[in-house]
Short mmCIF file of N, CA and C in Angstrom, two decimals:
data_model
loop_
_atom_site.label_atom_id
_atom_site.label_comp_id
_atom_site.label_asym_id
_atom_site.label_seq_id
_atom_site.Cartn_x
_atom_site.Cartn_y
_atom_site.Cartn_z
N LYS E 728 55.51 -43.11 -40.36
CA LYS E 728 55.49 -44.63 -39.97
C LYS E 728 54.44 -45.30 -40.73
N GLN E 729 54.79 -46.64 -41.22
CA GLN E 729 54.07 -47.31 -41.68
C GLN E 729 53.22 -48.16 -40.54
N VAL E 730 51.76 -48.43 -40.62
CA VAL E 730 51.09 -49.05 -39.74
C VAL E 730 50.29 -50.38 -40.32
N ARG E 731 49.93 -51.16 -39.55
CA ARG E 731 49.09 -52.22 -40.01
C ARG E 731 47.67 -52.48 -39.44
N TRP E 732 47.24 -51.34 -38.84
CA TRP E 732 46.00 -51.45 -37.84
C TRP E 732 45.01 -51.48 -38.44
N ASP E 733 43.93 -52.07 -37.90
CA ASP E 733 42.51 -51.95 -38.76
C ASP E 733 41.85 -50.47 -38.47
N ARG E 734 41.17 -50.24 -39.59
CA ARG E 734 40.70 -48.86 -39.55
C ARG E 734 41.38 -47.70 -39.19
N GLY E 735 40.89 -46.54 -39.25
CA GLY E 735 41.99 -45.57 -39.11
C GLY E 735 41.29 -44.93 -37.47
N GLY E 736 42.27 -44.14 -37.14
CA GLY E 736 41.79 -43.38 -35.60
C GLY E 736 42.93 -42.66 -34.98
N ILE E 737 42.83 -42.41 -33.85
CA ILE E 737 43.25 -41.41 -33.06
C ILE E 737 43.69 -42.38 -31.35
N GLU E 738 45.32 -42.44 -31.16
CA GLU E 738 45.35 -43.23 -29.80
C GLU E 738 46.30 -42.69 -28.99
N PRO E 739 45.98 -42.18 -27.72
CA PRO E 739 46.89 -41.72 -27.09
C PRO E 739 48.31 -42.92 -26.77
N ALA E 740 49.32 -42.19 -26.71
CA ALA E 740 50.34 -43.14 -26.88
C ALA E 740 51.57 -42.23 -25.60
N GLY E 741 51.55 -42.47 -24.45
CA GLY E 741 52.63 -41.72 -23.64
C GLY E 741 52.39 -40.35 -23.84
N GLU E 742 53.65 -39.55 -24.01
CA GLU E 742 53.74 -38.13 -24.33
C GLU E 742 53.03 -37.79 -25.63
N TYR E 743 52.82 -38.88 -26.52
CA TYR E 743 52.41 -38.39 -27.78
C TYR E 743 50.79 -38.90 -28.10
N THR E 744 50.28 -38.41 -29.24
CA THR E 744 49.28 -38.68 -29.59
C THR E 744 49.27 -39.54 -30.99
N PHE E 745 48.66 -40.78 -31.58
CA PHE E 745 49.10 -41.32 -32.68
C PHE E 745 48.08 -41.40 -33.75
N PHE E 746 48.18 -40.56 -34.51
CA PHE E 746 46.98 -40.62 -36.02
C PHE E 746 47.38 -41.57 -36.77
N TYR E 747 46.37 -42.42 -37.13
CA TYR E 747 46.64 -43.56 -38.25
C TYR E 747 45.76 -43.60 -39.02
N GLY E 748 45.90 -44.16 -40.42
CA GLY E 748 44.94 -44.27 -41.42
C GLY E 748 44.64 -45.65 -41.93
N ASN E 749 44.00 -46.14 -42.63
CA ASN E 749 43.40 -47.19 -43.03
C ASN E 749 44.62 -47.82 -43.50
N ARG E 750 44.61 -49.37 -43.76
CA ARG E 750 45.90 -50.11 -44.38
C ARG E 750 44.77 -50.92 -45.32
N ASN E 751 45.76 -51.60 -46.34
CA ASN E 751 44.83 -52.41 -47.39
C ASN E 751 44.21 -53.73 -46.74
N GLU E 752 43.60 -54.23 -47.61
CA GLU E 752 42.87 -55.58 -47.58
C GLU E 752 43.61 -56.69 -46.94
N ILE E 753 44.81 -56.67 -47.08
CA ILE E 753 45.85 -57.73 -46.54
C ILE E 753 46.85 -57.29 -45.43
N HIS E 754 46.06 -56.34 -44.80
CA HIS E 754 46.73 -55.73 -43.60
C HIS E 754 48.35 -55.19 -43.81
N GLU E 755 48.45 -54.64 -44.87
CA GLU E 755 49.78 -54.21 -45.33
C GLU E 755 49.68 -52.78 -45.61
N LEU E 756 50.93 -52.21 -45.15
CA LEU E 756 50.86 -50.77 -45.69
C LEU E 756 49.80 -49.91 -44.54
N GLY E 757 49.48 -49.00 -45.13
CA GLY E 757 48.76 -48.02 -44.18
C GLY E 757 49.94 -46.77 -43.31
N THR E 758 49.46 -45.67 -43.12
CA THR E 758 50.63 -44.76 -42.47
C THR E 758 50.13 -43.94 -41.45
N GLY E 759 51.11 -43.35 -40.70
CA GLY E 759 50.20 -42.97 -39.31
C GLY E 759 51.15 -41.74 -39.04
N PHE E 760 51.09 -40.94 -38.03
CA PHE E 760 51.82 -39.77 -37.44
C PHE E 760 51.80 -40.03 -35.86
N PHE E 761 52.94 -40.05 -35.14
CA PHE E 761 53.06 -39.33 -33.86
C PHE E 761 53.30 -37.99 -33.30
N VAL E 762 52.89 -37.30 -32.80
CA VAL E 762 52.77 -35.78 -32.63
C VAL E 762 52.91 -35.56 -30.98
N HIS E 763 53.76 -35.09 -30.78
CA HIS E 763 53.98 -34.94 -29.38
C HIS E 763 53.18 -34.08 -28.51
N LYS E 764 52.72 -34.03 -27.21
CA LYS E 764 51.64 -33.48 -26.47
C LYS E 764 52.10 -31.71 -26.72
N ARG E 765 53.15 -31.45 -26.64
CA ARG E 765 53.74 -29.73 -26.54
C ARG E 765 52.98 -29.36 -27.65
N ILE E 766 53.05 -30.05 -28.96
CA ILE E 766 52.57 -29.33 -30.45
C ILE E 766 51.20 -29.65 -30.69
N ILE E 767 50.49 -30.78 -29.99
CA ILE E 767 49.11 -31.31 -30.31
C ILE E 767 48.05 -30.18 -30.75
N SER E 768 48.27 -29.00 -30.15
CA SER E 768 47.13 -27.87 -30.47
C SER E 768 47.84 -27.05 -31.73
N ALA E 769 48.52 -27.29 -32.08
CA ALA E 769 49.07 -27.28 -33.56
C ALA E 769 48.35 -27.89 -34.86
N VAL E 770 47.96 -29.04 -34.65
CA VAL E 770 47.50 -29.86 -35.50
C VAL E 770 46.11 -29.45 -35.95
N LYS E 771 46.33 -29.03 -37.26
CA LYS E 771 44.92 -28.35 -37.86
C LYS E 771 44.10 -29.61 -38.44
N ARG E 772 44.70 -30.51 -39.01
CA ARG E 772 44.33 -31.34 -40.36
C ARG E 772 45.42 -32.60 -40.44
N VAL E 773 44.85 -33.84 -40.21
CA VAL E 773 45.35 -35.08 -40.78
C VAL E 773 44.60 -35.50 -41.87
N GLU E 774 44.96 -36.28 -43.05
CA GLU E 774 44.54 -36.47 -43.98
C GLU E 774 45.18 -37.71 -44.54
N PHE E 775 44.37 -38.71 -44.91
CA PHE E 775 44.79 -40.00 -45.40
C PHE E 775 44.46 -40.14 -46.64
N ILE E 776 45.24 -39.97 -47.79
CA ILE E 776 44.66 -39.77 -49.11
C ILE E 776 44.46 -41.46 -49.68
N SER E 777 45.57 -42.50 -49.04
CA SER E 777 45.27 -43.63 -49.44
C SER E 777 46.25 -44.27 -48.52
N ASP E 778 46.28 -45.75 -48.86
CA ASP E 778 47.07 -46.72 -47.59
C ASP E 778 48.80 -46.52 -47.56
N ARG E 779 49.17 -45.44 -48.89
CA ARG E 779 50.35 -45.20 -48.92
C ARG E 779 50.72 -43.93 -48.69
N ILE E 780 49.75 -42.91 -49.08
CA ILE E 780 50.02 -41.28 -48.59
C ILE E 780 49.16 -40.66 -47.60
N SER E 781 49.81 -39.95 -46.65
CA SER E 781 49.17 -39.03 -45.77
C SER E 781 50.16 -38.04 -45.37
N TYR E 782 48.93 -36.92 -45.04
CA TYR E 782 49.83 -35.67 -44.66
C TYR E 782 49.10 -35.13 -43.26
N THR E 783 49.89 -34.17 -42.61
CA THR E 783 48.90 -33.28 -41.57
C THR E 783 49.62 -31.89 -41.68
N VAL E 784 48.70 -31.17 -41.30
CA VAL E 784 48.92 -29.50 -41.35
C VAL E 784 48.88 -29.23 -40.18
N CYS E 785 50.22 -28.40 -39.72
CA CYS E 785 50.19 -28.16 -38.32
C CYS E 785 50.16 -26.36 -38.60
N ALA E 786 49.45 -25.60 -37.93
CA ALA E 786 49.40 -24.22 -37.59
C ALA E 786 50.76 -23.69 -37.48
N LYS E 787 51.06 -22.16 -37.57
CA LYS E 787 51.95 -21.57 -37.41
C LYS E 787 52.46 -21.88 -35.76
N MET E 788 53.79 -22.42 -35.99
CA MET E 788 54.54 -22.00 -34.57
C MET E 788 55.61 -21.45 -34.24
N TYR E 789 55.67 -21.05 -33.32
CA TYR E 789 56.93 -20.19 -32.81
C TYR E 789 57.06 -19.20 -33.70
N SER E 790 58.22 -18.89 -34.29
CA SER E 790 58.33 -18.00 -35.20
C SER E 790 58.31 -17.97 -36.64
N CYS E 791 57.69 -19.23 -37.02
CA CYS E 791 57.52 -19.35 -38.25
C CYS E 791 56.25 -18.72 -38.83
N TRP E 792 56.07 -18.17 -39.85
CA TRP E 792 55.12 -17.10 -40.75
C TRP E 792 54.22 -18.02 -41.22
N CYS E 793 54.23 -19.46 -41.51
CA CYS E 793 53.66 -20.19 -42.38
C CYS E 793 53.04 -21.33 -41.54
N ASP E 794 51.95 -22.15 -42.43
CA ASP E 794 51.51 -23.63 -41.78
C ASP E 794 52.51 -24.40 -42.45
N ILE E 795 52.83 -25.48 -41.68
CA ILE E 795 53.66 -26.45 -42.08
C ILE E 795 52.72 -27.56 -42.57
N ILE E 796 53.44 -28.37 -43.61
CA ILE E 796 52.72 -29.70 -43.80
C ILE E 796 53.81 -30.62 -43.96
N ILE E 797 53.46 -31.50 -43.24
CA ILE E 797 54.32 -32.97 -43.23
C ILE E 797 53.41 -34.10 -43.74
N MET E 798 54.48 -34.72 -44.94
CA MET E 798 53.88 -35.57 -45.81
C MET E 798 54.48 -37.08 -45.42
N ASN E 799 53.89 -37.96 -45.61
CA ASN E 799 54.30 -39.04 -45.11
C ASN E 799 53.88 -40.15 -46.64
N VAL E 800 55.20 -40.66 -46.79
CA VAL E 800 54.60 -41.71 -48.31
C VAL E 800 55.45 -42.86 -48.05
N HIS E 801 54.49 -44.07 -48.11
CA HIS E 801 55.38 -45.31 -48.14
C HIS E 801 55.38 -45.78 -49.55
N ALA E 802 56.67 -45.96 -50.07
CA ALA E 802 56.71 -46.39 -51.48
C ALA E 802 57.33 -47.89 -51.50
N PRO E 803 57.13 -48.54 -52.79
CA PRO E 803 57.37 -50.14 -52.58
C PRO E 803 58.96 -49.97 -52.88
N THR E 804 59.72 -50.96 -52.59
CA THR E 804 61.20 -51.07 -52.34
C THR E 804 61.27 -51.86 -53.73
N GLU E 805 62.69 -52.00 -54.19
CA GLU E 805 63.22 -52.66 -55.58
C GLU E 805 63.03 -54.20 -55.48
N ASP E 806 62.99 -54.92 -54.14
CA ASP E 806 62.86 -56.21 -53.97
C ASP E 806 61.43 -56.50 -53.42
N THR E 807 60.32 -55.85 -53.87
CA THR E 807 58.96 -56.27 -53.64
C THR E 807 58.74 -57.26 -54.80
N ARG E 808 57.97 -58.14 -54.09
CA ARG E 808 57.80 -59.28 -54.99
C ARG E 808 56.37 -58.98 -55.73
N ARG E 809 55.60 -58.40 -55.24
CA ARG E 809 54.04 -58.02 -55.49
C ARG E 809 54.19 -56.87 -56.22
N ARG E 810 53.45 -56.68 -57.62
CA ARG E 810 53.47 -55.62 -58.44
C ARG E 810 52.38 -54.81 -57.84
N VAL E 811 52.76 -53.18 -57.92
CA VAL E 811 51.91 -52.53 -57.36
C VAL E 811 51.08 -51.61 -58.30
#
């Protein structure tokens, strides 16, 4: 999910928890994750690499034998006017 909120943080959102990272100086970009309350205990780590890249590591769940990594990448589109 792309976000435009200041700073990074964690916010409750109904049955979900929203993890969000920093956006850039002009309130663009930024990434975040909504995690359902049923699996929130499986979240080991949420990392925000930049205003465009983040990931979360979830512990072994159900019959899965390994941790799960979910990446969130916001890429520029072809119609962007600003050079990145």
